[in-house]
Short mmCIF file of N, CA and C in Angstrom, two decimals:
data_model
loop_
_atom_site.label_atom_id
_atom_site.label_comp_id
_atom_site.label_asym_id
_atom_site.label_seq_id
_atom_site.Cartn_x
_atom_site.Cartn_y
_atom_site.Cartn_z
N UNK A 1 -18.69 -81.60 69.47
CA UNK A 1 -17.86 -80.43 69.27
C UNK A 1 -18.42 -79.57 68.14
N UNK A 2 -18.67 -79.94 66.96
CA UNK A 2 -19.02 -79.18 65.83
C UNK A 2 -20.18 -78.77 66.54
N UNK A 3 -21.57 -79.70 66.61
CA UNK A 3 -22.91 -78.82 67.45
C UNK A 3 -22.77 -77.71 68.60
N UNK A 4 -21.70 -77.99 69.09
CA UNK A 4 -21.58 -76.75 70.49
C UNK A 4 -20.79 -75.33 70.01
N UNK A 5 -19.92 -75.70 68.72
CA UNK A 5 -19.46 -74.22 68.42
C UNK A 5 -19.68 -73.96 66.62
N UNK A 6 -20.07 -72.71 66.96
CA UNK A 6 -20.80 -72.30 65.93
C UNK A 6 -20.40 -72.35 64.89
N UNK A 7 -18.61 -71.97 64.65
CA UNK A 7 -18.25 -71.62 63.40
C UNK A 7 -18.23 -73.19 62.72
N UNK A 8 -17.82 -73.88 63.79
CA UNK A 8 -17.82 -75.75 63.11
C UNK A 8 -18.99 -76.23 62.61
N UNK A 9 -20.43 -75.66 63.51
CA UNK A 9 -21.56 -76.16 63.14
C UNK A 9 -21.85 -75.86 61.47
N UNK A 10 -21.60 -74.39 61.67
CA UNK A 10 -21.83 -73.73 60.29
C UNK A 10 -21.37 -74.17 59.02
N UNK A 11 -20.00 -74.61 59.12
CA UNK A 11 -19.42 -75.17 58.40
C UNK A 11 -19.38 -76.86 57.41
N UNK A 12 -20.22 -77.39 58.18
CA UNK A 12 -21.28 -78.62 58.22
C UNK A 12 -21.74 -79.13 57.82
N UNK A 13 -23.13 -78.34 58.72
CA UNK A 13 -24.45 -77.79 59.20
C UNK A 13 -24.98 -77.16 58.35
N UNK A 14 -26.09 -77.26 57.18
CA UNK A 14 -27.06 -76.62 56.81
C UNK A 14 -26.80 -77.08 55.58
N UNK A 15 -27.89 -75.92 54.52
CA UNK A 15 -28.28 -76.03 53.57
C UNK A 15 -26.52 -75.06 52.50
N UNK A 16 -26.27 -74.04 53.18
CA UNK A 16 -25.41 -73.39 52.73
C UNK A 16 -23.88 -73.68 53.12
N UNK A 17 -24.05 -74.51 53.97
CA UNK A 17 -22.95 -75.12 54.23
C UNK A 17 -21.06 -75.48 53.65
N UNK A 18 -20.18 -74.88 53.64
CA UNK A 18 -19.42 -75.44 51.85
C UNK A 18 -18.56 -76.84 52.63
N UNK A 19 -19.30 -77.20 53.61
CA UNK A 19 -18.71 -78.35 53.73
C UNK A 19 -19.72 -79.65 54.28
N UNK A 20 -21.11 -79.83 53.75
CA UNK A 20 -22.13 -79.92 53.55
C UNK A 20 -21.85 -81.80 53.84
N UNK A 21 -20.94 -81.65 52.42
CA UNK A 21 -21.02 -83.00 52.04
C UNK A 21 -20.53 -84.26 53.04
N UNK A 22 -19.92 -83.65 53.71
CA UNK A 22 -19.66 -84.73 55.06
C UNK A 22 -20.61 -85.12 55.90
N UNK A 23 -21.70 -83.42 56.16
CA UNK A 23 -23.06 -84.02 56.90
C UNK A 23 -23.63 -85.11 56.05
N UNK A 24 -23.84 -84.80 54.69
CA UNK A 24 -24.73 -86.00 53.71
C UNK A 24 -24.01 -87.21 53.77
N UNK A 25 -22.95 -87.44 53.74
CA UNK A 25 -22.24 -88.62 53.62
C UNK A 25 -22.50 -89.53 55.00
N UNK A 26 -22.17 -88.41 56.07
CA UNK A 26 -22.76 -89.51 57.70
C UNK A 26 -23.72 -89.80 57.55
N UNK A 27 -25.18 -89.16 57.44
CA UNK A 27 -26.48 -89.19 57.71
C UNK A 27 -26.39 -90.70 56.83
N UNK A 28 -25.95 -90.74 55.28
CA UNK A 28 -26.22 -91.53 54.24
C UNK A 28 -26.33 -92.82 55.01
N UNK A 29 -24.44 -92.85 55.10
CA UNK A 29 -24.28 -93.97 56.02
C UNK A 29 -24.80 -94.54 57.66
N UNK A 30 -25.33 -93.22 57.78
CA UNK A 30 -25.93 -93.63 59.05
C UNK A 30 -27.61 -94.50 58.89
N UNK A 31 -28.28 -94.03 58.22
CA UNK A 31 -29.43 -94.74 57.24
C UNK A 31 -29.67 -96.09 57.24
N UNK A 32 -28.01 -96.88 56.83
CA UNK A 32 -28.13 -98.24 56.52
C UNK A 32 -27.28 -98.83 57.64
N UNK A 33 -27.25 -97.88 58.88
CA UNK A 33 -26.74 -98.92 60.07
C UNK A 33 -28.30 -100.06 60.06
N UNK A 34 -29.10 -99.51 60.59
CA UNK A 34 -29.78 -100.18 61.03
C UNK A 34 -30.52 -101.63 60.50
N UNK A 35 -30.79 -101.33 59.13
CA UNK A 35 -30.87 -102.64 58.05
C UNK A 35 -29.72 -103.60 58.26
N UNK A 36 -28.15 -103.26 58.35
CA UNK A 36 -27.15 -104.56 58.65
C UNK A 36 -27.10 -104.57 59.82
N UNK A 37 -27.15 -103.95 60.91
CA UNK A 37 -27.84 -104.70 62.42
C UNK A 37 -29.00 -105.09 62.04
N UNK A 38 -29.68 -105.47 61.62
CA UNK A 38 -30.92 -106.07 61.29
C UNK A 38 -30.67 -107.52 61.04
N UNK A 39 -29.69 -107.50 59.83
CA UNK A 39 -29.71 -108.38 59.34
C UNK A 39 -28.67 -109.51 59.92
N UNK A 40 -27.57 -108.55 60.72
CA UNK A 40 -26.69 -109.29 62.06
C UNK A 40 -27.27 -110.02 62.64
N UNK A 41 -28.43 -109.50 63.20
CA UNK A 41 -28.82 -110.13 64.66
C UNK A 41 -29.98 -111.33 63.98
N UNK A 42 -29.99 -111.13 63.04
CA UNK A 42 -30.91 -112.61 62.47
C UNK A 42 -29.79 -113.68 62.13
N UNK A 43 -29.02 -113.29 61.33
CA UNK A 43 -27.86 -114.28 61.62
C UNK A 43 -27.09 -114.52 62.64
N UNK A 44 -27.22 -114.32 63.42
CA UNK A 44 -26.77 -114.36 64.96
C UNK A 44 -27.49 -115.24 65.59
N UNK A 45 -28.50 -115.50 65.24
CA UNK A 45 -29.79 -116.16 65.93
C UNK A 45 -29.60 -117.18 65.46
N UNK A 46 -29.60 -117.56 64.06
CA UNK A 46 -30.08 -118.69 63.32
C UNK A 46 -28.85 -119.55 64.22
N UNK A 47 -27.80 -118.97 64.22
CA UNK A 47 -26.84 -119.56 64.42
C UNK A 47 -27.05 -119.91 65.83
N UNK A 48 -27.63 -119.16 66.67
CA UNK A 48 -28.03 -119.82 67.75
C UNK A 48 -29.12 -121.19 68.14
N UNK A 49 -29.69 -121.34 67.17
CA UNK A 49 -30.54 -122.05 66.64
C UNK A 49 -29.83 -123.63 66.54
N UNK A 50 -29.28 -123.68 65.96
CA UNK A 50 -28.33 -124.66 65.20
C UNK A 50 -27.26 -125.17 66.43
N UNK A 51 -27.36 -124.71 67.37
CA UNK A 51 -25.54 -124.92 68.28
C UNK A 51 -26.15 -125.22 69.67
N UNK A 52 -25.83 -126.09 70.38
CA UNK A 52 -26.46 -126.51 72.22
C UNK A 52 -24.66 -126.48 72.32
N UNK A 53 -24.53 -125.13 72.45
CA UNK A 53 -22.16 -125.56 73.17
C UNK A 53 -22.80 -125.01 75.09
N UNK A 54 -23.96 -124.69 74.79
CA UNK A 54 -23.96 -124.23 76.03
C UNK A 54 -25.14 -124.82 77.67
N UNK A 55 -24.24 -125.34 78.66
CA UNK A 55 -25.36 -125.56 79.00
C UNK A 55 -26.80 -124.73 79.73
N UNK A 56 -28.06 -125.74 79.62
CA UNK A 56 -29.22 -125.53 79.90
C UNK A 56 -28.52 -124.77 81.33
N UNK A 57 -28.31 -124.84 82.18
CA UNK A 57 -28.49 -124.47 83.59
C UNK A 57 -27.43 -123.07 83.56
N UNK A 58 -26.36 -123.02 82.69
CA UNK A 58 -25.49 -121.83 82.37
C UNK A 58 -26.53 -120.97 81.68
N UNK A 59 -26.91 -121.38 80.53
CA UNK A 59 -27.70 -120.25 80.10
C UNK A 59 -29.03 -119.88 80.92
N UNK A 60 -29.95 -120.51 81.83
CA UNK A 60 -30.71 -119.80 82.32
C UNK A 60 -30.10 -119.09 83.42
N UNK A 61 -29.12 -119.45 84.02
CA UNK A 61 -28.41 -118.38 85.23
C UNK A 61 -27.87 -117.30 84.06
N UNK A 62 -27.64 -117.46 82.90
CA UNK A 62 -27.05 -116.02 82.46
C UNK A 62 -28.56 -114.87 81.96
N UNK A 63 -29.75 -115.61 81.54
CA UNK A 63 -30.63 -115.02 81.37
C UNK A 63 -31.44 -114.22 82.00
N UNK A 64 -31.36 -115.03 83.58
CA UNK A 64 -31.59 -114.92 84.83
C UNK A 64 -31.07 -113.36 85.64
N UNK A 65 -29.32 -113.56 85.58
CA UNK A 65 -28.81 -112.10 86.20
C UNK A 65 -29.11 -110.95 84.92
N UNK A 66 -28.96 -111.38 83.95
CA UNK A 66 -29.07 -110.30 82.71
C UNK A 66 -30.53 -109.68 82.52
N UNK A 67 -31.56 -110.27 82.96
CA UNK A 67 -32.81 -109.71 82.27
C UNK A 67 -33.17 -109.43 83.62
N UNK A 68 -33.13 -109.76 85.33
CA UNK A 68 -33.98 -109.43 86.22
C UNK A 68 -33.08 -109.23 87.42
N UNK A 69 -31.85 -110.27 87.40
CA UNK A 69 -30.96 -109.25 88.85
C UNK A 69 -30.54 -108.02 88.14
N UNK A 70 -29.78 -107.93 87.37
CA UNK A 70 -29.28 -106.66 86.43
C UNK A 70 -30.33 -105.09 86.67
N UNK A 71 -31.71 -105.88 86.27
CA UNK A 71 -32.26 -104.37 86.46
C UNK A 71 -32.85 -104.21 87.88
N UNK A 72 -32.66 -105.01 88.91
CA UNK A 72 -33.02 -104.68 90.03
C UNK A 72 -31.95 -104.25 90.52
N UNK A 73 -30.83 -104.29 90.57
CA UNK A 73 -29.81 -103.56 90.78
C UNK A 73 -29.38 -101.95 90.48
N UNK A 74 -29.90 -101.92 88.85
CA UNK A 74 -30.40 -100.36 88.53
C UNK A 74 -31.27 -99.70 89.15
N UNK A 75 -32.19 -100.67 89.27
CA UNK A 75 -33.04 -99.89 89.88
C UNK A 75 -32.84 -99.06 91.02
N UNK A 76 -32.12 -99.54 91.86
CA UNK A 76 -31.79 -99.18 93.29
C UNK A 76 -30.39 -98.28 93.11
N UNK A 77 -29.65 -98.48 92.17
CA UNK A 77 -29.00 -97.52 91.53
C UNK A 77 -29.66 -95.89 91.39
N UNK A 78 -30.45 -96.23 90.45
CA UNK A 78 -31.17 -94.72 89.80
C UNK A 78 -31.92 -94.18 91.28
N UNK A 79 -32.86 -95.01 91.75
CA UNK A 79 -33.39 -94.61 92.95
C UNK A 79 -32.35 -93.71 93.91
N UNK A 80 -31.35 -94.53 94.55
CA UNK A 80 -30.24 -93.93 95.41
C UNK A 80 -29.53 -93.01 94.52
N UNK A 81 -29.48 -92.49 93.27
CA UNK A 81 -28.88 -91.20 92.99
C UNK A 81 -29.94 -90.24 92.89
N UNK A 82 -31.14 -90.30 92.64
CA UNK A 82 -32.32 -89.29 92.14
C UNK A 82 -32.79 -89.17 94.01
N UNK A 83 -32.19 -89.81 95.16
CA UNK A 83 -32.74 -89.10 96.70
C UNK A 83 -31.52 -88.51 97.45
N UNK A 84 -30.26 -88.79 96.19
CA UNK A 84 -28.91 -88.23 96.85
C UNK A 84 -28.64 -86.94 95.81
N UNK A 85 -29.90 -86.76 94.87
CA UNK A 85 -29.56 -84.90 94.22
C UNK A 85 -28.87 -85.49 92.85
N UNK A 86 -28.13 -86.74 92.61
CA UNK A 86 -27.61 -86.74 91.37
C UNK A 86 -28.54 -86.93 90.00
N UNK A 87 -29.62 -86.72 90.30
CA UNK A 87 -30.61 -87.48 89.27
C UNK A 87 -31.93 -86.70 89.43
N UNK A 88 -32.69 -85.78 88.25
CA UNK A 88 -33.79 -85.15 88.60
C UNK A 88 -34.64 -86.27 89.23
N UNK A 89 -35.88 -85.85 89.95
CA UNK A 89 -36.82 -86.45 90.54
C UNK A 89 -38.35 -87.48 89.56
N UNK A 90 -38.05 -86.82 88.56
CA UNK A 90 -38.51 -86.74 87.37
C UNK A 90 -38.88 -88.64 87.19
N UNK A 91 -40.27 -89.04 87.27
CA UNK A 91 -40.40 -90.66 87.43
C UNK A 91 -39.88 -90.92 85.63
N UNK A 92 -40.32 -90.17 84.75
CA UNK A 92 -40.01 -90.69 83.46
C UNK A 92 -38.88 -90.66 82.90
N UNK A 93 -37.71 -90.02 83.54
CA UNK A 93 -36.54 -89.86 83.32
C UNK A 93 -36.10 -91.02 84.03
N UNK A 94 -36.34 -91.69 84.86
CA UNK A 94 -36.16 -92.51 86.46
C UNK A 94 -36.05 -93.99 85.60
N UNK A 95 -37.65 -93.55 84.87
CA UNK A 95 -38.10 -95.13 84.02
C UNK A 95 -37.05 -94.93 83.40
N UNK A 96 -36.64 -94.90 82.13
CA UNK A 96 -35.78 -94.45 81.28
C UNK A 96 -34.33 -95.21 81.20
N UNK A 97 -34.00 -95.27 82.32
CA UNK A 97 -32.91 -95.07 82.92
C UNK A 97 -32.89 -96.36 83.39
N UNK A 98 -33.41 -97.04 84.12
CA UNK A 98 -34.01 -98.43 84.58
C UNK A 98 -34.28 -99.31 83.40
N UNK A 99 -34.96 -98.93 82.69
CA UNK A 99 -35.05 -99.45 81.02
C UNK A 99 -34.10 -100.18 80.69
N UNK A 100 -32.65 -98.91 80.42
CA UNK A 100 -31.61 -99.59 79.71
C UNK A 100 -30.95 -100.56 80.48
N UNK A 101 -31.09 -101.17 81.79
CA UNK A 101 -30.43 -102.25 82.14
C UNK A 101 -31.50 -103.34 82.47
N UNK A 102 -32.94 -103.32 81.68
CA UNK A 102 -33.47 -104.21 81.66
C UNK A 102 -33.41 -104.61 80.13
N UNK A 103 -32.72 -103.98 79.04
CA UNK A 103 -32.57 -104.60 77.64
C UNK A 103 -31.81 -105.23 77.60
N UNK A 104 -31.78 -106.45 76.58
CA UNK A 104 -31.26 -107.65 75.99
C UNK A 104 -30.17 -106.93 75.82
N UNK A 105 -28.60 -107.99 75.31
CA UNK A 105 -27.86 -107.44 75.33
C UNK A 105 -27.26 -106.71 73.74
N UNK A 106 -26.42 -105.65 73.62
CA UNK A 106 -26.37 -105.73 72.55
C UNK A 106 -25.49 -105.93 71.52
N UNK A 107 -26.06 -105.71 70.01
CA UNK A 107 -25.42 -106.32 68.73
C UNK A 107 -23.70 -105.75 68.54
N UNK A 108 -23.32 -105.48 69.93
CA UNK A 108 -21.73 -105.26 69.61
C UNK A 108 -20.70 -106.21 69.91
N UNK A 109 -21.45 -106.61 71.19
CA UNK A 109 -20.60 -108.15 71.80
C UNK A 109 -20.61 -109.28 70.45
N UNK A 110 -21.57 -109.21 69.72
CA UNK A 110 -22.03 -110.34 68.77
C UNK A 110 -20.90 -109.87 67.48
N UNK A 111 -20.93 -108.50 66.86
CA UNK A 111 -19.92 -108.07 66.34
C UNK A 111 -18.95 -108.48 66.64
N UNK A 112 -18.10 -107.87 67.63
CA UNK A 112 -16.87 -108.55 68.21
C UNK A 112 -15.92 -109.64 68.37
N UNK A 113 -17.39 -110.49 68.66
CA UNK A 113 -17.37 -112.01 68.52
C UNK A 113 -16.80 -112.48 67.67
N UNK A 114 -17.55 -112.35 66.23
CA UNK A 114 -17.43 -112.51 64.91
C UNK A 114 -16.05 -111.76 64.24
N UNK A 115 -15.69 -110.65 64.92
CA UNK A 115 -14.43 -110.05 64.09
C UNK A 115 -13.42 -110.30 65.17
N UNK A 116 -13.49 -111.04 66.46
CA UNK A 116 -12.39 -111.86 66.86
C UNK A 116 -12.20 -113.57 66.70
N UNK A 117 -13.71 -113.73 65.74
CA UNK A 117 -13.65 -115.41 65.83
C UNK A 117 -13.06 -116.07 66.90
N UNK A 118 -13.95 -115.70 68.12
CA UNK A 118 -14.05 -116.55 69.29
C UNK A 118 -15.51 -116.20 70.04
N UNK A 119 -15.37 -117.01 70.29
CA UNK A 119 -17.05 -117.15 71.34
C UNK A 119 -17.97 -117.07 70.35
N UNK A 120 -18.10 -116.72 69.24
CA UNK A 120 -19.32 -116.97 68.26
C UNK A 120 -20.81 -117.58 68.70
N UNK A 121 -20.31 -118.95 68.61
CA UNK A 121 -21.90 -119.56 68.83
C UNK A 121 -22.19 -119.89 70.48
N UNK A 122 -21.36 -119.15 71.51
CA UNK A 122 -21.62 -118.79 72.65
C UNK A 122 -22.51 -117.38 72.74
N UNK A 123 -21.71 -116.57 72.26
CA UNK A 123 -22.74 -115.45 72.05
C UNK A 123 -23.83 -115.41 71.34
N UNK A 124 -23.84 -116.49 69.91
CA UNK A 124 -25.45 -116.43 69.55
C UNK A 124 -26.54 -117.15 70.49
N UNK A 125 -25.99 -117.94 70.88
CA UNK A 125 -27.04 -118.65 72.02
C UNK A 125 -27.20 -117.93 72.83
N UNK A 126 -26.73 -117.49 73.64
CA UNK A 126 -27.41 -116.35 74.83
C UNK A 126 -27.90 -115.15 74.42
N UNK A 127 -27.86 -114.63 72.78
CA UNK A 127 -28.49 -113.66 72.49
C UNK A 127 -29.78 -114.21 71.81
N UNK A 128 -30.05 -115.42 71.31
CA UNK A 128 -31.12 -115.83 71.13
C UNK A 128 -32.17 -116.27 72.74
N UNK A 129 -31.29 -116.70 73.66
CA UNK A 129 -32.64 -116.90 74.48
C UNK A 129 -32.59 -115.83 75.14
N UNK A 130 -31.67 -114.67 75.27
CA UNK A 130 -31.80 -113.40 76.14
C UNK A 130 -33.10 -112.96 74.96
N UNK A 131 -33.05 -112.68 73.69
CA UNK A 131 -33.38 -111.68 73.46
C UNK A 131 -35.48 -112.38 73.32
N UNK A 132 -35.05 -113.57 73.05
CA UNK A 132 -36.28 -114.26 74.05
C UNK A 132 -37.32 -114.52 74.75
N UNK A 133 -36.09 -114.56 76.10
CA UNK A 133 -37.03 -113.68 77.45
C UNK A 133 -37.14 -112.11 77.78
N UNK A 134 -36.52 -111.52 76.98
CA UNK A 134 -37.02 -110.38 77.19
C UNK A 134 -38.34 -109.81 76.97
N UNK A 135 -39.00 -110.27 75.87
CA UNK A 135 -40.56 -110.16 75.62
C UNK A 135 -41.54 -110.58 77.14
N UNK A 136 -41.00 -111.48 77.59
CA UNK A 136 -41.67 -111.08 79.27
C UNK A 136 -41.06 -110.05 80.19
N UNK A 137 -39.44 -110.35 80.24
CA UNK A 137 -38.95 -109.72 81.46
C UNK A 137 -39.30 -108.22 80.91
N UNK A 138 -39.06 -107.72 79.36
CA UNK A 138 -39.70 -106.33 79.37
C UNK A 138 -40.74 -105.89 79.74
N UNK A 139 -41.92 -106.79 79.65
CA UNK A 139 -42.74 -106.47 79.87
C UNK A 139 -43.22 -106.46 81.47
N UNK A 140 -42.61 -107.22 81.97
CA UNK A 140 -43.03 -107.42 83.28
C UNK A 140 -42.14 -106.21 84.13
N UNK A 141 -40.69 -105.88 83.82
CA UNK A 141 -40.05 -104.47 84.26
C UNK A 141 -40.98 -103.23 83.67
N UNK A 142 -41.30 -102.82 82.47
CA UNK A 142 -42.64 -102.09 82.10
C UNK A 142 -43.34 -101.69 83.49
N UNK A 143 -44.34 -102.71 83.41
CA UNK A 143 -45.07 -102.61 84.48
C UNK A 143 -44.72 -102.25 86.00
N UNK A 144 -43.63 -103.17 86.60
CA UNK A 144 -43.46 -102.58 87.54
C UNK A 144 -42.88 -101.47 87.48
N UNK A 145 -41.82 -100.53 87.22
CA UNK A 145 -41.32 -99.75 87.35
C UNK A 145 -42.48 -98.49 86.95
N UNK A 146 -43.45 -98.99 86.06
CA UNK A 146 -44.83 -97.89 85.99
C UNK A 146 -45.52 -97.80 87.72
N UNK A 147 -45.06 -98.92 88.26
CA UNK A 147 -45.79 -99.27 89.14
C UNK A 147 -45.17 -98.06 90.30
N UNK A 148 -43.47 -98.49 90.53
CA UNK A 148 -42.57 -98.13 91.85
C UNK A 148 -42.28 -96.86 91.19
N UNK A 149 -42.44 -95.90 89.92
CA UNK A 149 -41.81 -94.62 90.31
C UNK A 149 -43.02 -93.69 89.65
N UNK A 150 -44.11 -94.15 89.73
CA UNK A 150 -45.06 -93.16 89.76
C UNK A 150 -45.41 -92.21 90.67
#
């Protein structure tokens, strides 16, 4: 809302701004999201590390639909909207798009977790071996999808 109308942007927005200090204050705080997700998802891990609550054959069927049925499903998603007009034709917009349902899952479920104290060291375990196998399954979706929407 503020970016789309002017007098809000202005007001903000910029160097002359007389309400400046709210942009500085988000940006500030926006800065050090990423260092405490950082430092979340390592403690998230360790803790996955430490805990078997889950079994071997549960967690590879969850790794399984999450890292490779999941994005073959997008895939055919994005495909069937970009030949039905909803989606430019555009292969790098196509990739893009396919991408985000081949990533690990993310550091909000794990949040959640933790500020409902339940499922905890269920969710660190499947975010430790999701995030895992993703170093192949990314790489191997990479490739193909360089492959199918070139």
């Amino acid at each position: 809302m503020f970016g789309g109308v002017d007098l809000l942007r202005n007001l903000i927005i910029g160097e002359d701004a007389p309400l400046r200090v709210i942009q500085e204050t988000i940006q500030l705080l926006g800065e050090g999201t990423i260092p405490c997700i950082t430092i979340l998802l390592g403690g998230n891990l360790t803790q996955g590390i430490k805990s078997s609550c889950i079994e071997p054959l549960t967690l590879i069927s969850v790794v399984l639909v999450r890292l490779f049925l999941l994005p073959s499903i997008g895939l055919y998603i994005v495909r069937g909207a970009a030949s039905l007009g909803f989606l430019p034709l555009d292969p790098l917009f196509q990739y893009v798009l396919v991408m985000q349902y081949a990533m690990p899952p993310a550091m909000n479920i794990s949040t959640m977790t933790q500020l409902f104290d339940a499922g905890t060291e269920e969710a660190s375990v499947i975010t430790l071996w999701t995030y895992s196998a993703s170093t192949i399954s990314l790489t191997l979706w990479s490739t193909t999808l360089l492959y199918v929407l070139h």
